[in-house]
mmCIF file of C-alpha atoms in Angstrom:
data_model
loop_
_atom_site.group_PDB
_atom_site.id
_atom_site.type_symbol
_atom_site.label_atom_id
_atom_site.label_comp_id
_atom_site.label_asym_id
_atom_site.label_seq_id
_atom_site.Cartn_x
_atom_site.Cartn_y
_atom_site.Cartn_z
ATOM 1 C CA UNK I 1 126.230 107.671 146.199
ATOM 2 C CA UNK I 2 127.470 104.938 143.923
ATOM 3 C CA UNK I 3 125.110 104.643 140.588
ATOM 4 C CA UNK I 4 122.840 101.814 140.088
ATOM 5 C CA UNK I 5 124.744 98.890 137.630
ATOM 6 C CA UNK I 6 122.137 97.683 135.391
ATOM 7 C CA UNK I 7 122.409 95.344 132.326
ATOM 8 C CA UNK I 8 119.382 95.503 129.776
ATOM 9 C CA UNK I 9 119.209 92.142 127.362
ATOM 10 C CA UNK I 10 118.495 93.630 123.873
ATOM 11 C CA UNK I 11 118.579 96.368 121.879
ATOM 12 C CA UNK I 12 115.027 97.048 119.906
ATOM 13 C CA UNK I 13 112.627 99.798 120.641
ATOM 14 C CA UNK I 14 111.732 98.491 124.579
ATOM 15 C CA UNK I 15 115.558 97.797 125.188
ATOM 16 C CA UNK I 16 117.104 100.866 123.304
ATOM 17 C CA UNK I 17 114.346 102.861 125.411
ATOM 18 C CA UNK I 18 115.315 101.537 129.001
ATOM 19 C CA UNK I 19 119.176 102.433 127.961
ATOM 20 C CA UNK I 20 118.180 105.609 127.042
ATOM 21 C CA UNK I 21 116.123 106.243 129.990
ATOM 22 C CA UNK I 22 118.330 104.920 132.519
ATOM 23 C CA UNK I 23 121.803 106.626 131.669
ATOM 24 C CA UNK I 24 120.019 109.945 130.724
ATOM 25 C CA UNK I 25 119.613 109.664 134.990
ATOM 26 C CA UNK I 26 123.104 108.873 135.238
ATOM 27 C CA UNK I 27 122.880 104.976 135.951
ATOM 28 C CA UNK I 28 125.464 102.808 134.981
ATOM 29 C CA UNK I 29 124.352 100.742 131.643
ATOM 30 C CA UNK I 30 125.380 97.985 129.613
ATOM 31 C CA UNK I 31 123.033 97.093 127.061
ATOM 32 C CA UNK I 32 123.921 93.496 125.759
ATOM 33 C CA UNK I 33 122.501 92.427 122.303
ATOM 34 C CA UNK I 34 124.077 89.581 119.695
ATOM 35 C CA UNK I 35 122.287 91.303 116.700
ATOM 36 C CA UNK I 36 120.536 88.425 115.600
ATOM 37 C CA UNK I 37 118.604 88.434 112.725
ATOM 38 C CA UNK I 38 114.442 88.671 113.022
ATOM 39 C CA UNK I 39 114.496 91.481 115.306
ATOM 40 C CA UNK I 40 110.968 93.033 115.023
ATOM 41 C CA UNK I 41 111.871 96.828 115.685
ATOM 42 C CA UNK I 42 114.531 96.935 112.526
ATOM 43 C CA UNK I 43 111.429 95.643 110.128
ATOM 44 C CA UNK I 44 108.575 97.703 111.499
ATOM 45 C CA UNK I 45 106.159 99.799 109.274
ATOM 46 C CA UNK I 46 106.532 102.785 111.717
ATOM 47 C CA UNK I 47 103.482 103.786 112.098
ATOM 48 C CA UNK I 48 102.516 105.985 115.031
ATOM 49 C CA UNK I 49 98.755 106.606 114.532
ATOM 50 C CA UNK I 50 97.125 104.706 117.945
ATOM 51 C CA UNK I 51 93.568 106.536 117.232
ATOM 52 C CA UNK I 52 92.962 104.594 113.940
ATOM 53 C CA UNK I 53 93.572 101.285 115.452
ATOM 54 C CA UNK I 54 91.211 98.162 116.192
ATOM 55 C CA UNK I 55 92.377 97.661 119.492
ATOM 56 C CA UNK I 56 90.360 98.930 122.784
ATOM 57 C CA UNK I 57 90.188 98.170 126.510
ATOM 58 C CA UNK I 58 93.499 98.528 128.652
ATOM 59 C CA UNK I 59 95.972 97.581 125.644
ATOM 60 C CA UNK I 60 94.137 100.968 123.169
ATOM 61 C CA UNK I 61 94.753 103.143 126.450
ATOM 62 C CA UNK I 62 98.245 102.029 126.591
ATOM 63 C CA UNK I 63 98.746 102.246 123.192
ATOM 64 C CA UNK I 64 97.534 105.883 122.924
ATOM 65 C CA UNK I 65 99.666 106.621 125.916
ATOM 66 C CA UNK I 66 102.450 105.813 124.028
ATOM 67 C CA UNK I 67 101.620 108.161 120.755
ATOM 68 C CA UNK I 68 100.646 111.334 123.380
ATOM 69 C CA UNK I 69 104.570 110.136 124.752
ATOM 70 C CA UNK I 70 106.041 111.118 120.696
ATOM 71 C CA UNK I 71 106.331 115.231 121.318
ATOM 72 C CA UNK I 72 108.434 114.376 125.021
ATOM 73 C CA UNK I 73 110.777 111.756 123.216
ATOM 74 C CA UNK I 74 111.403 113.902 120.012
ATOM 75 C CA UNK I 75 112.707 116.413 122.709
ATOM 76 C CA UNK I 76 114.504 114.514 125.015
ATOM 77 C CA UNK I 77 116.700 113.411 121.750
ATOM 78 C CA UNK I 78 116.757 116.605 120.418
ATOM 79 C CA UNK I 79 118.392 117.854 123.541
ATOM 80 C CA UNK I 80 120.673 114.617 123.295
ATOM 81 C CA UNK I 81 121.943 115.693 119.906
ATOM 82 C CA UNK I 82 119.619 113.787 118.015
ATOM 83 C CA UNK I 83 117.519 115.392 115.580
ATOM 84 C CA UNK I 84 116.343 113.116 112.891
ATOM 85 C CA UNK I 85 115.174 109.736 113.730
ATOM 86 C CA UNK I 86 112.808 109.622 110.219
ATOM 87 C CA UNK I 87 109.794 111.173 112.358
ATOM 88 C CA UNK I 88 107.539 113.143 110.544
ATOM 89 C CA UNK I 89 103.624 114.124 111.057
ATOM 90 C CA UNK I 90 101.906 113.356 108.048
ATOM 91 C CA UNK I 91 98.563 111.975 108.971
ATOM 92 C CA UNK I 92 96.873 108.820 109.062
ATOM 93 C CA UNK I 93 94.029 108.300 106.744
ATOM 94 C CA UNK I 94 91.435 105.618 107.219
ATOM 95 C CA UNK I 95 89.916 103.946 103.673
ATOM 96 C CA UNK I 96 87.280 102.017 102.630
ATOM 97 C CA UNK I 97 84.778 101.481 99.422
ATOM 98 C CA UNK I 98 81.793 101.612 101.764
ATOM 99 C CA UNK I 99 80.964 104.646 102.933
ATOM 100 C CA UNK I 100 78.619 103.243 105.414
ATOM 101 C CA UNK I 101 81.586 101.652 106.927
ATOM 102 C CA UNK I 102 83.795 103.937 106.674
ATOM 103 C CA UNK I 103 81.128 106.577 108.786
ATOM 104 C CA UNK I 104 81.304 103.584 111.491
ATOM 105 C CA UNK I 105 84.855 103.628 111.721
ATOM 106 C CA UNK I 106 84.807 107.702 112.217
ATOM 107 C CA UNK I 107 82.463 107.887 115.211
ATOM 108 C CA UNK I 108 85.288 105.317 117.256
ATOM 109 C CA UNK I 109 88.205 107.820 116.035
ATOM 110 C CA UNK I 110 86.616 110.858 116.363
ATOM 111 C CA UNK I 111 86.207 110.085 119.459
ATOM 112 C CA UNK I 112 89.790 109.105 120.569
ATOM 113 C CA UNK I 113 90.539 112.062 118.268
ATOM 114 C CA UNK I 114 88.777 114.236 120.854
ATOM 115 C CA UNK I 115 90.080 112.442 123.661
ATOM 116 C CA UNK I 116 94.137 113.036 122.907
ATOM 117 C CA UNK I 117 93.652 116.357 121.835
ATOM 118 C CA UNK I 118 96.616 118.091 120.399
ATOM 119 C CA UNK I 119 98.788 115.865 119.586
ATOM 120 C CA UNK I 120 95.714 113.495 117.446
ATOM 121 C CA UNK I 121 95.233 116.587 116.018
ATOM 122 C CA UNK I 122 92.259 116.833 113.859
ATOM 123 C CA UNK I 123 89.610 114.642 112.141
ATOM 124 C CA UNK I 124 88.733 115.570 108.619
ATOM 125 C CA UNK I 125 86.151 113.831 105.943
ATOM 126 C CA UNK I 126 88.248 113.164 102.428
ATOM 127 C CA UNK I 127 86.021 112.417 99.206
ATOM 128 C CA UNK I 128 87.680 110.705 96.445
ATOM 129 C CA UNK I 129 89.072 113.217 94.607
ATOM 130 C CA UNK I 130 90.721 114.945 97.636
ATOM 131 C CA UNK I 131 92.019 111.583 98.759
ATOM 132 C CA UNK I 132 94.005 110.615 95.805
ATOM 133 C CA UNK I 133 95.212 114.733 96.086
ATOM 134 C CA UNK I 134 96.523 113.047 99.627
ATOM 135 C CA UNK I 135 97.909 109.879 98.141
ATOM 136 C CA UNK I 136 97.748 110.021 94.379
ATOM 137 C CA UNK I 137 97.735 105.620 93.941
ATOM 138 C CA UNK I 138 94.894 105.416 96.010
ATOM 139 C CA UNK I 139 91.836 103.620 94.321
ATOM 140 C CA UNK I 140 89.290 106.059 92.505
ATOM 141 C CA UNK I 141 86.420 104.323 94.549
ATOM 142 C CA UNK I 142 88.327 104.971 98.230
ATOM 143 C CA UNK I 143 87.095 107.738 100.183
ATOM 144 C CA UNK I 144 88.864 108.287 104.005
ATOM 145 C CA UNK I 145 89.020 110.296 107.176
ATOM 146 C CA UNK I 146 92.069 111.754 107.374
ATOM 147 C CA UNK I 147 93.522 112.110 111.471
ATOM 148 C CA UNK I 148 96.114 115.201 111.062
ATOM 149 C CA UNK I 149 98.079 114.141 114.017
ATOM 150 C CA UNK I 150 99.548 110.880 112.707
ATOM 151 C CA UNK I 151 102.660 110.490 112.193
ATOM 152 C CA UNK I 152 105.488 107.706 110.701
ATOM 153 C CA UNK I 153 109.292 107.135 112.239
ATOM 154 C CA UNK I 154 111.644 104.901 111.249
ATOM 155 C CA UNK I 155 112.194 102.121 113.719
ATOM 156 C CA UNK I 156 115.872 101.543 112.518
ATOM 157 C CA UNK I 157 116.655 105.180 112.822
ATOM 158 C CA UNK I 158 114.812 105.762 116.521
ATOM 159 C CA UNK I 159 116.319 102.611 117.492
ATOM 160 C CA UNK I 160 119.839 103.804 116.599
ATOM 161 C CA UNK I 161 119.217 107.563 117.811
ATOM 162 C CA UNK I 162 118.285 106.015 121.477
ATOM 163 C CA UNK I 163 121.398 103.906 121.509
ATOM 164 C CA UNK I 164 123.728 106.829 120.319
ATOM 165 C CA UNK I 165 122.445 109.118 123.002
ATOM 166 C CA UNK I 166 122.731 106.337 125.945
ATOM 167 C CA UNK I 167 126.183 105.631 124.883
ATOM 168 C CA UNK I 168 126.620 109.480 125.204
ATOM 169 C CA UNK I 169 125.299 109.328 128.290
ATOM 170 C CA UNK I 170 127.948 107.077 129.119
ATOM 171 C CA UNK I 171 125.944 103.314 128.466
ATOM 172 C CA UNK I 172 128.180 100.859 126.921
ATOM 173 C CA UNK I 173 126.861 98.906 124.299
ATOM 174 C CA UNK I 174 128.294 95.437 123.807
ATOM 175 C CA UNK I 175 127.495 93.148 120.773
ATOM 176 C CA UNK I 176 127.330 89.914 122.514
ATOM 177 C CA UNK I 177 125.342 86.540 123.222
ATOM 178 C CA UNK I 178 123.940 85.550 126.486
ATOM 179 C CA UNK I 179 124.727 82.410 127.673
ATOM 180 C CA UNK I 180 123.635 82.782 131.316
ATOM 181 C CA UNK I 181 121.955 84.965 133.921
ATOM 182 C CA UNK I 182 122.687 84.353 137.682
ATOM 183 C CA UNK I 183 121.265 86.064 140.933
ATOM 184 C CA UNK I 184 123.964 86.454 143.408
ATOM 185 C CA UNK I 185 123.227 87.619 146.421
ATOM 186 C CA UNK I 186 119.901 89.843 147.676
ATOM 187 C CA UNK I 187 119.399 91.717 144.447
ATOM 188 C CA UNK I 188 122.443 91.621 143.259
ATOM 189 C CA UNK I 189 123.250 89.537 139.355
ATOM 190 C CA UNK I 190 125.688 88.422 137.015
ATOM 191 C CA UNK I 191 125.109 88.091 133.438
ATOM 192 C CA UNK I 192 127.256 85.760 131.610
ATOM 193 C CA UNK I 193 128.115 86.454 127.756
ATOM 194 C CA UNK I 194 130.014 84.043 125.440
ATOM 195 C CA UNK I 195 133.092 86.410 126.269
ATOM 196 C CA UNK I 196 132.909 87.868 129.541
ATOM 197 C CA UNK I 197 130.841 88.630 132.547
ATOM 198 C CA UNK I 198 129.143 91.598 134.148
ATOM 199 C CA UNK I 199 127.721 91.860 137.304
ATOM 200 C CA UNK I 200 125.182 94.298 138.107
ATOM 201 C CA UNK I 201 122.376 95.056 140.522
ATOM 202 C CA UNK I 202 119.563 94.562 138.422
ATOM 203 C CA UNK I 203 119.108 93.624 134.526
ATOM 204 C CA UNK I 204 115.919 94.413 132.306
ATOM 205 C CA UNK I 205 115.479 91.445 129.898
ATOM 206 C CA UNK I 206 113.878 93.289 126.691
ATOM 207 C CA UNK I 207 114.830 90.783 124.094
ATOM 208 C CA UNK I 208 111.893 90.852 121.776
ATOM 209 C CA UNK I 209 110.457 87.044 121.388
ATOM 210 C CA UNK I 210 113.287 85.864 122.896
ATOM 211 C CA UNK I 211 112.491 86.966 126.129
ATOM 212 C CA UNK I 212 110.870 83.853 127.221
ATOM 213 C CA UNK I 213 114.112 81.760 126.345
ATOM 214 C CA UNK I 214 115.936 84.047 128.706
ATOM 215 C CA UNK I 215 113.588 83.636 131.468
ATOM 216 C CA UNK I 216 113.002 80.101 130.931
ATOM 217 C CA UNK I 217 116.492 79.465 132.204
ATOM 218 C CA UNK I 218 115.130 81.057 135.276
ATOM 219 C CA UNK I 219 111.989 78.953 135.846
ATOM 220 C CA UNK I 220 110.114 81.602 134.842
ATOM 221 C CA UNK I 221 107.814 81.332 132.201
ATOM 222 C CA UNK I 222 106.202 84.250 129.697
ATOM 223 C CA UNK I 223 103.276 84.039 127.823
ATOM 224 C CA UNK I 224 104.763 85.792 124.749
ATOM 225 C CA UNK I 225 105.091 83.839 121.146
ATOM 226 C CA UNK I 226 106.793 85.155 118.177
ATOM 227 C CA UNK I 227 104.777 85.757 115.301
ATOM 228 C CA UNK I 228 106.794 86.401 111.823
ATOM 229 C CA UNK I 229 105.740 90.017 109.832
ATOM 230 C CA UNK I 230 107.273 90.331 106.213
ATOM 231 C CA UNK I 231 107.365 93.877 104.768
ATOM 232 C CA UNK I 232 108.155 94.887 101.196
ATOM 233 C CA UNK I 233 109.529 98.723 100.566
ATOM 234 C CA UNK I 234 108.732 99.599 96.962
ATOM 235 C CA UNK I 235 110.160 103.000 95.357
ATOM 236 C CA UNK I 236 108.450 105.417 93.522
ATOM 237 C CA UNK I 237 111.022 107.593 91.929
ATOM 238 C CA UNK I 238 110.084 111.087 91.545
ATOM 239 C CA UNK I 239 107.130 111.170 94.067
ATOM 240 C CA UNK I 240 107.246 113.320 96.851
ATOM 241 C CA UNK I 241 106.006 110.658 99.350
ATOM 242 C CA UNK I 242 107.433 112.357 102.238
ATOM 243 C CA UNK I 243 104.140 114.186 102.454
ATOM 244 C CA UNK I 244 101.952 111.240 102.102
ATOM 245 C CA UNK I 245 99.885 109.859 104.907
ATOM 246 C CA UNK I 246 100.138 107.165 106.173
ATOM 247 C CA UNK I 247 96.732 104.425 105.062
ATOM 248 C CA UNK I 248 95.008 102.082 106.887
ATOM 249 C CA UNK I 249 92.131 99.770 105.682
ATOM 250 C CA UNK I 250 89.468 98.686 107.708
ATOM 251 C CA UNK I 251 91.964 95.247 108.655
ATOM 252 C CA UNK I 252 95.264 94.663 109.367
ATOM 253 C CA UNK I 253 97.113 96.145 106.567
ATOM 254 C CA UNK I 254 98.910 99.452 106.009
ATOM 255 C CA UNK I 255 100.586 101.608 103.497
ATOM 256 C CA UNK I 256 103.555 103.579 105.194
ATOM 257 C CA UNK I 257 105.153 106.559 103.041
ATOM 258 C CA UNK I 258 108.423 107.873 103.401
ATOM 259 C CA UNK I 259 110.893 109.926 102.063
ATOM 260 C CA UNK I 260 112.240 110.313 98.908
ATOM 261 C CA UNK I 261 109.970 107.823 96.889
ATOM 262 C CA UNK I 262 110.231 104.773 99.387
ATOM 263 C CA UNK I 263 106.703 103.113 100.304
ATOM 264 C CA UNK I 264 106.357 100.582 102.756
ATOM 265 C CA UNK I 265 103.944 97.718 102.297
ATOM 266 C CA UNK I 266 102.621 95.001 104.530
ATOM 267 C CA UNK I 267 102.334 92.936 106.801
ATOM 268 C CA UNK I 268 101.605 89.298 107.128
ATOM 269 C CA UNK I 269 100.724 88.300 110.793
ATOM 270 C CA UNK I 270 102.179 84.547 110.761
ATOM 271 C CA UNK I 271 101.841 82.527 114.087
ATOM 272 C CA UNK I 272 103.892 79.251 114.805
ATOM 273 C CA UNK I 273 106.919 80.270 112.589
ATOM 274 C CA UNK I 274 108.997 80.073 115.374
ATOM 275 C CA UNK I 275 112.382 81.803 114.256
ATOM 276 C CA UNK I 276 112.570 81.422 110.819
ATOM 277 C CA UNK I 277 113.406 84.676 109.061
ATOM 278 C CA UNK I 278 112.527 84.259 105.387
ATOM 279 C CA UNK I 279 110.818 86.174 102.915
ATOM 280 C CA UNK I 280 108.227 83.794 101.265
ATOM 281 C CA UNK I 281 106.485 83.656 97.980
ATOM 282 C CA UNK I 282 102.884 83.273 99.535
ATOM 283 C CA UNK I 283 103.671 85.793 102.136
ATOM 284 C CA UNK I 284 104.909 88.402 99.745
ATOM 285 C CA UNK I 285 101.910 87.699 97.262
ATOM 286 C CA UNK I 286 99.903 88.300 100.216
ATOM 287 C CA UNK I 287 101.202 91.947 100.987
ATOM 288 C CA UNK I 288 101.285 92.519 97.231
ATOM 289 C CA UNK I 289 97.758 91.968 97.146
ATOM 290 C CA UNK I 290 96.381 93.626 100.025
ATOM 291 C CA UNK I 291 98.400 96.987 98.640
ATOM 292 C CA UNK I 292 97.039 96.681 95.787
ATOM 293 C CA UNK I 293 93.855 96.154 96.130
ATOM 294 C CA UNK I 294 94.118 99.484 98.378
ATOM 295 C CA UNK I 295 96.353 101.593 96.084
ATOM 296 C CA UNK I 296 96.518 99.944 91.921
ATOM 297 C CA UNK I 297 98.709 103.010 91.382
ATOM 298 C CA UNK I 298 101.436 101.500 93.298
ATOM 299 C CA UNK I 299 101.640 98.299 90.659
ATOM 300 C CA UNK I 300 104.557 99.914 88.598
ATOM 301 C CA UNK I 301 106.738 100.674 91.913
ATOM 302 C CA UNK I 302 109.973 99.321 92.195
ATOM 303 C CA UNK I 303 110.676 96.908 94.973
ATOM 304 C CA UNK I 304 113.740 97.805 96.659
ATOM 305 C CA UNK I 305 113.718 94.858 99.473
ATOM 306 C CA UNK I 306 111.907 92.729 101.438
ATOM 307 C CA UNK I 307 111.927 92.560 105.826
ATOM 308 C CA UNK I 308 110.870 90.348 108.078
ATOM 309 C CA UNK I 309 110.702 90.989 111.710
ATOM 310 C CA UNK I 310 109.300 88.237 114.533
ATOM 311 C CA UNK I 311 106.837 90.247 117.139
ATOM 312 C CA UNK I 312 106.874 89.239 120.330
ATOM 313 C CA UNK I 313 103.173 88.359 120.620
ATOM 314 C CA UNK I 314 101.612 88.612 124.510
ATOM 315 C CA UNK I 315 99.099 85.506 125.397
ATOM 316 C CA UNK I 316 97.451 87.236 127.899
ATOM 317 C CA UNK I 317 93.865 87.380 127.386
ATOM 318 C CA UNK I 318 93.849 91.645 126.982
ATOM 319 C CA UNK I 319 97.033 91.449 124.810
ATOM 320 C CA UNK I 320 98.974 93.787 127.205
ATOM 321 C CA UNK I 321 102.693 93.092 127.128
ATOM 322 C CA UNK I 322 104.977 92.515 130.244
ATOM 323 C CA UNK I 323 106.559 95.398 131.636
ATOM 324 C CA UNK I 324 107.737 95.465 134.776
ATOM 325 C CA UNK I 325 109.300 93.483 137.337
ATOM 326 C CA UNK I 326 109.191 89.714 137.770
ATOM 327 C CA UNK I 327 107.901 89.385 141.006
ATOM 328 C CA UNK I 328 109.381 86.454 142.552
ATOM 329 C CA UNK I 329 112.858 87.710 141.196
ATOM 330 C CA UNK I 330 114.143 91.073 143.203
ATOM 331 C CA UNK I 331 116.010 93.006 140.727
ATOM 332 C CA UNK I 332 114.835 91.467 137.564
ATOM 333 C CA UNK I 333 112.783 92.951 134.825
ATOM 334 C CA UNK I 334 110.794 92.305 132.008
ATOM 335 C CA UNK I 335 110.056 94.722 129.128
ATOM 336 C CA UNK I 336 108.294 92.335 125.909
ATOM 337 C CA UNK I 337 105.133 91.327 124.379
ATOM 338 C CA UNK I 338 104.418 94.671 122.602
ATOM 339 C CA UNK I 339 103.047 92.815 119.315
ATOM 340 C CA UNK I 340 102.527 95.204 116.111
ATOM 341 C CA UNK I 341 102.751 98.034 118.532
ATOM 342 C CA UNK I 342 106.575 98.188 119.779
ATOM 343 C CA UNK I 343 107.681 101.452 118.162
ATOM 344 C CA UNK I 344 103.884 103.559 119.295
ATOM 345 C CA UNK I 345 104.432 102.137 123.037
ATOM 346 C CA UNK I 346 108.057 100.938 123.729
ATOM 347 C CA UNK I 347 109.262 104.368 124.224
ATOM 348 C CA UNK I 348 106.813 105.169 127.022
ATOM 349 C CA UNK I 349 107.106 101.881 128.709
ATOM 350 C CA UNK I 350 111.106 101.682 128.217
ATOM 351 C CA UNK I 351 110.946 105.176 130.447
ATOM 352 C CA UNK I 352 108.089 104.133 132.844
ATOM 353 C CA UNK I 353 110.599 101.257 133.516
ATOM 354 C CA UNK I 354 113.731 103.114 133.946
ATOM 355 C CA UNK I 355 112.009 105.530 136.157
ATOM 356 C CA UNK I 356 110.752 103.082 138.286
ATOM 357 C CA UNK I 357 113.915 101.238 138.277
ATOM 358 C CA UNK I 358 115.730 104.236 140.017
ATOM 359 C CA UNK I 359 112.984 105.210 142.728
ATOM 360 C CA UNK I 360 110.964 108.116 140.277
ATOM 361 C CA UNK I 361 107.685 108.085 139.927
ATOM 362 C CA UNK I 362 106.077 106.553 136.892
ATOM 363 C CA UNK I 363 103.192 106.881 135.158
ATOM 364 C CA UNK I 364 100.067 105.182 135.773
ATOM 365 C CA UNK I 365 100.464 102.755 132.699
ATOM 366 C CA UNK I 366 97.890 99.809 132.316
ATOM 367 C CA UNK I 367 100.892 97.837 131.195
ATOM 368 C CA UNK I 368 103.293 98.558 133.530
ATOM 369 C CA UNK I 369 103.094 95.629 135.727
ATOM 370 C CA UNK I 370 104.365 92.751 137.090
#
């Protein structure tokens, strides 16, 4: 039996993912990408903490899906030949001034806690002192509740690691613009690049916020929007931040540790930016201040650079992204709209698809739909 041609349209988290999941099954895989700047998994934080979240409904369940999914990736790499995509299970600690609110916040994530289990490990009360033991530039006033199961990766490094191991799975990996997308025949398609062609019997358009773009040559619209995120990474020389938790406010920003002194900072949630890719002044003041204000002892760092990635944001009224097939389209298919949480739930949902793709059952994922 001949294998299944399939073309997947970009190479972040959801695209790298579907590669990955389709030529570890022996499919036939190009993966088409023109490495244009913006692309939201290579500036991520890397957070992979779903229980501390503010989300709920279908899009929390999804999104905890995809953290229980971390120990069943790690492997599948591992027994890929890759071993070190910058995972590592720190912790996640939640922070606040107000105790009061910060007791609020633990009854929602002690519950989750309970509900993942293992792998959200456990739930722990930190008083100042033990806090800044945890993350020495942590306010004085802080205190937190520390969830031993979180973990950080970095998105550049996974993203890479699931590329490497498709291509040695035998995917081809082509560094290319597409120009057009054709159905020719039953389910049959032909994608054309600006050099060459490639016909195929289904493609997977996962092209971040440029997914609609894609589709809109089809007469098929998306509601996904970009929305720009600008990062700072800050050094600390000396510090051995590789065993720092990750910290989350009660809002939207986030302190990511990593290795050998680097710190990540951030990030601004800009709508209607369209494409533009800058770092800018009132942005970076803004992630500035909101670290800061969580963690003064980070004032002397060193910044090393700035990022700035453009989520694709979903419109639909639950935030759920798309993932699945287009359903007017036979053989076409749509991984996007993941938001803040690409590198937690693109994993899962770039397997769920490949699965599905080639006739194996998938798991019962809210987002995994048409």
């Amino acid at each position: 039996m001949t294998s299944p041609r399939i073309v997947v349209i970009g190479s972040g988290i959801a695209g790298a993912s579907v590669a990955f999941g389709l030529a570890a099954r022996s499919a036939a895989v190009t993966l088409i990408d023109d490495a244009m700047s913006g692309q939201a998994t290579a500036a991520g934080a890397g957070i992979i903490a779903p229980w501390v979240s503010s989300s709920d409904g279908a899009y929390y369940e999804t999104y905890a899906a995809g953290g229980a999914f971390y120990p069943e990736l790690l492997s599948r790499l591992s027994a890929s030949g890759i071993t070190d995509v910058g995972y590592r299970r720190t912790g996640a600690i939640v922070v606040d001034r107000d105790p009061s609110r910060l007791a609020e916040a633990a009854v929602l994530v002690r519950e989750r806690a309970a509900a993942a289990g293992a792998v959200a490990g456990e739930v722990t009360e930190l008083d100042p002192t033990r806090l800044r033991r945890a993350c020495p530039p942590i306010d004085p006033e802080m205190s937190g509740l520390l969830i031993t199961g979180g973990g950080r990766v970095d998105g550049r490094m996974l993203r890479d690691g699931l590329l490497t191991a498709a291509a040695g799975s035998g995917a081809e990996l082509v560094r290319d613009s597409v120009v057009g997308l054709t159905a020719s025949g039953g389910s049959s398609w032909s994608v054309a690049t600006a050099s060459a062609r490639v016909d195929c019997d289904a493609v997977v358009v996962a092209a971040g916020a440029r997914s609609p773009e894609i589709l809109g040559r089809l007469g098929h619209r998306v509601a996904i929007a970009g929305q720009r995120g600008q990062l700072i990474h800050l050094s600390l020389p000396g510090a051995n931040t590789g065993t720092w938790p990750t910290v989350h406010p009660l809002g939207h920003h986030y302190i990511t540790p990593f290795d050998s002194g680097r710190i990540v900072i951030g990030a601004t949630r800009e709508d209607g930016t369209g494409f533009d890719v800058r770092p800018t002044a009132a942005g970076l003041r803004q992630v500035l201040d909101d670290a800061l204000a969580i963690a003064p002892g980070l004032a002397e760092a060193t910044v090393l650079e700035t990022r700035v990635g453009i989520r694709p944001m979903s419109q639909r009224d639950n935030r759920l992204p798309f993932a699945g097939r287009i359903t007017d389209a036979s053989g076409l298919w749509l991984a996007s709209g993941f938001g803040a949480g690409g590198l937690t739930m693109g994993p899962l949902i770039g397997d769920a698809i490949a699965r599905d793709i080639l006739g194996e059952p998938a798991p019962e994922i809210a987002a995994l739909q048409p």
